[in-house]
PDB file of C-alpha atoms in Angstrom:
ATOM      1  CA  MET A 765     -41.389   6.969  -3.071  1.00 60.00           C
ATOM      2  CA  ALA A 766     -38.567   6.194  -0.658  1.00 72.00           C
ATOM      3  CA  ASN A 767     -35.011   6.784  -1.802  1.00 80.00           C
ATOM      4  CA  PRO A 768     -33.443   3.355  -2.502  1.00 81.00           C
ATOM      5  CA  PHE A 769     -29.880   4.680  -2.055  1.00 82.00           C
ATOM      6  CA  GLU A 770     -30.438   6.159   1.404  1.00 84.00           C
ATOM      7  CA  LYS A 771     -29.899   2.781   3.095  1.00 83.00           C
ATOM      8  CA  MET A 772     -26.273   2.847   1.884  1.00 85.00           C
ATOM      9  CA  TRP A 773     -25.540   6.301   3.316  1.00 90.00           C
ATOM     10  CA  ARG A 774     -24.048   5.628   6.742  1.00 95.00           C
ATOM     11  CA  ASP A 775     -21.820   8.702   6.918  1.00 97.00           C
ATOM     12  CA  THR A 776     -22.943  12.184   7.984  1.00 97.00           C
ATOM     13  CA  MET A 777     -21.723  15.624   6.966  1.00 98.00           C
ATOM     14  CA  ASN A 778     -21.816  19.219   8.069  1.00 98.00           C
ATOM     15  CA  ILE A 779     -22.017  21.622   5.123  1.00 98.00           C
ATOM     16  CA  TYR A 780     -20.448  25.080   5.263  1.00 97.00           C
ATOM     17  CA  HIS A 781     -21.221  27.702   2.597  1.00 96.00           C
ATOM     18  CA  TYR A 782     -18.460  30.315   2.624  1.00 94.00           C
ATOM     19  CA  ASN A 783     -19.378  33.875   3.642  1.00 93.00           C
ATOM     20  CA  ASP A 784     -19.329  36.682   1.052  1.00 93.00           C
ATOM     21  CA  ASP A 785     -15.897  37.762   2.343  1.00 95.00           C
ATOM     22  CA  GLY A 786     -14.496  34.253   1.762  1.00 91.00           C
ATOM     23  CA  SER A 787     -14.380  33.285   5.428  1.00 94.00           C
ATOM     24  CA  LEU A 788     -15.732  30.060   6.854  1.00 93.00           C
ATOM     25  CA  PRO A 789     -18.794  30.523   9.100  1.00 94.00           C
ATOM     26  CA  ALA A 790     -18.614  29.356  12.723  1.00 94.00           C
ATOM     27  CA  THR A 791     -21.701  27.168  12.365  1.00 96.00           C
ATOM     28  CA  PRO A 792     -22.612  24.874   9.456  1.00 96.00           C
ATOM     29  CA  SER A 793     -25.343  25.796   6.988  1.00 95.00           C
ATOM     30  CA  HIS A 794     -26.631  22.216   7.344  1.00 97.00           C
ATOM     31  CA  ALA A 795     -25.627  19.688  10.014  1.00 97.00           C
ATOM     32  CA  GLY A 796     -25.927  15.906  10.326  1.00 97.00           C
ATOM     33  CA  VAL A 797     -26.846  15.329   6.673  1.00 97.00           C
ATOM     34  CA  LYS A 798     -26.736  11.667   5.608  1.00 96.00           C
ATOM     35  CA  CYS A 799     -24.188  10.918   2.889  1.00 96.00           C
ATOM     36  CA  HIS A 800     -21.699   8.381   1.566  1.00 96.00           C
ATOM     37  CA  TYR A 801     -17.999   9.229   1.184  1.00 96.00           C
ATOM     38  CA  SER A 802     -16.095   6.946  -1.157  1.00 94.00           C
ATOM     39  CA  MET A 803     -12.572   6.698  -2.518  1.00 87.00           C
ATOM     40  CA  LYS A 804     -11.251   4.496  -5.267  1.00 79.00           C
ATOM     41  CA  THR A 805      -7.799   4.132  -6.745  1.00 73.00           C
ATOM     42  CA  VAL A 806      -7.459   4.006 -10.502  1.00 70.00           C
ATOM     43  CA  ALA A 807      -4.503   3.716 -12.816  1.00 65.00           C
ATOM     44  CA  ALA A 808      -4.080   6.836 -14.908  1.00 66.00           C
ATOM     45  CA  VAL A 809      -3.660   6.140 -18.597  1.00 65.00           C
ATOM     46  CA  GLY A 810      -0.586   7.735 -20.108  1.00 62.00           C
ATOM     47  CA  THR A 811       2.423   7.211 -22.275  1.00 63.00           C
ATOM     48  CA  ASP A 812       4.903   6.739 -19.419  1.00 63.00           C
ATOM     49  CA  ALA A 813       6.337   3.277 -18.807  1.00 65.00           C
ATOM     50  CA  ALA A 814       5.097   3.128 -15.196  1.00 68.00           C
ATOM     51  CA  PRO A 815       1.382   3.669 -14.580  1.00 67.00           C
ATOM     52  CA  GLU A 816       0.468   6.268 -11.991  1.00 69.00           C
ATOM     53  CA  LEU A 817      -2.166   5.503  -9.356  1.00 65.00           C
ATOM     54  CA  VAL A 818      -4.693   8.255  -8.746  1.00 71.00           C
ATOM     55  CA  ASN A 819      -7.296   8.459  -5.967  1.00 78.00           C
ATOM     56  CA  GLN A 820     -10.775   9.609  -6.899  1.00 86.00           C
ATOM     57  CA  ASN A 821     -12.842  10.848  -3.955  1.00 94.00           C
ATOM     58  CA  LYS A 822     -16.624  11.000  -4.302  1.00 95.00           C
ATOM     59  CA  LEU A 823     -19.487  12.086  -2.102  1.00 96.00           C
ATOM     60  CA  PHE A 824     -23.089  10.961  -2.541  1.00 96.00           C
ATOM     61  CA  CYS A 825     -26.178  12.530  -0.956  1.00 96.00           C
ATOM     62  CA  ALA A 826     -29.899  13.098  -1.526  1.00 95.00           C
ATOM     63  CA  PRO A 827     -30.926  15.262  -4.492  1.00 94.00           C
ATOM     64  CA  ASP A 828     -32.549  17.913  -2.267  1.00 94.00           C
ATOM     65  CA  VAL A 829     -29.393  18.639  -0.219  1.00 96.00           C
ATOM     66  CA  ASP A 830     -28.144  22.223  -0.678  1.00 96.00           C
ATOM     67  CA  ILE A 831     -24.502  21.591  -1.561  1.00 95.00           C
ATOM     68  CA  ARG A 832     -22.497  23.671  -4.031  1.00 94.00           C
ATOM     69  CA  PRO A 833     -19.101  23.517  -5.718  1.00 95.00           C
ATOM     70  CA  GLY A 834     -16.546  25.133  -3.415  1.00 95.00           C
ATOM     71  CA  ASP A 835     -18.405  24.305  -0.189  1.00 96.00           C
ATOM     72  CA  TYR A 836     -16.428  23.018   2.791  1.00 97.00           C
ATOM     73  CA  LEU A 837     -17.597  19.719   4.320  1.00 97.00           C
ATOM     74  CA  GLU A 838     -16.850  17.927   7.568  1.00 97.00           C
ATOM     75  CA  VAL A 839     -17.694  14.256   7.033  1.00 97.00           C
ATOM     76  CA  THR A 840     -17.960  11.792   9.892  1.00 97.00           C
ATOM     77  CA  GLN A 841     -17.542   8.290   8.531  1.00 96.00           C
ATOM     78  CA  ARG A 842     -19.459   5.338   9.936  1.00 95.00           C
ATOM     79  CA  ASN A 843     -16.352   4.268  11.902  1.00 96.00           C
ATOM     80  CA  GLY A 844     -16.064   7.709  13.568  1.00 96.00           C
ATOM     81  CA  ASN A 845     -13.181   9.038  11.445  1.00 95.00           C
ATOM     82  CA  LYS A 846     -13.542  12.677  10.444  1.00 95.00           C
ATOM     83  CA  VAL A 847     -12.569  13.921   6.989  1.00 95.00           C
ATOM     84  CA  ASN A 848     -12.467  17.530   5.714  1.00 96.00           C
ATOM     85  CA  LEU A 849     -13.437  18.004   2.072  1.00 96.00           C
ATOM     86  CA  THR A 850     -13.880  20.688  -0.577  1.00 96.00           C
ATOM     87  CA  VAL A 851     -16.701  20.112  -3.055  1.00 97.00           C
ATOM     88  CA  GLY A 852     -15.962  19.986  -6.782  1.00 96.00           C
ATOM     89  CA  GLU A 853     -18.209  19.299  -9.742  1.00 95.00           C
ATOM     90  CA  GLY A 854     -21.608  17.759  -9.038  1.00 95.00           C
ATOM     91  CA  PHE A 855     -23.894  15.506 -11.004  1.00 95.00           C
ATOM     92  CA  PRO A 856     -27.618  15.384 -10.151  1.00 95.00           C
ATOM     93  CA  TYR A 857     -29.502  12.144 -10.657  1.00 94.00           C
ATOM     94  CA  THR A 858     -33.054  11.065  -9.860  1.00 91.00           C
ATOM     95  CA  TYR A 859     -32.317   9.600  -6.423  1.00 91.00           C
ATOM     96  CA  ASN A 860     -28.970  11.139  -5.508  1.00 94.00           C
ATOM     97  CA  GLN A 861     -26.268  13.696  -6.214  1.00 96.00           C
ATOM     98  CA  GLU A 862     -22.665  12.718  -6.848  1.00 96.00           C
ATOM     99  CA  PHE A 863     -19.803  15.141  -6.236  1.00 97.00           C
ATOM    100  CA  SER A 864     -16.099  14.948  -6.844  1.00 95.00           C
ATOM    101  CA  VAL A 865     -14.400  16.095  -3.648  1.00 96.00           C
ATOM    102  CA  THR A 866     -10.856  16.965  -2.591  1.00 93.00           C
ATOM    103  CA  ARG A 867      -9.611  15.903   0.803  1.00 91.00           C
ATOM    104  CA  ASN A 868      -8.238  18.722   2.977  1.00 88.00           C
ATOM    105  CA  ASP A 869      -6.283  17.574   5.975  1.00 73.00           C
ATOM    106  CA  LYS A 870      -5.451  21.195   6.842  1.00 57.00           C
ATOM    107  CA  VAL A 871      -7.921  24.043   6.783  1.00 47.00           C
TER     108      VAL A 871
END
């Protein structure tokens, strides 16, 4: 059965698994993998008088993609913008994986 979510994935990513010594490899472990990078702003709930806005960054990809917490990603968005990310916690589903990611503008 075809993956119904794949039509929405118009971004691509290069996945880097860190070496045993903690260094970043020169070439990606996987290149050109289809994905979807998304960001939404939510109001954090708290007791302060002024609500704080918090960005939540997410990455979606196919369930068979080898991506792990701590991996470094280079995402090319559909408009050509490039974003560097670090992978956080992941959630596997039937047709996709969803990861919380942190944006890294400096590596």
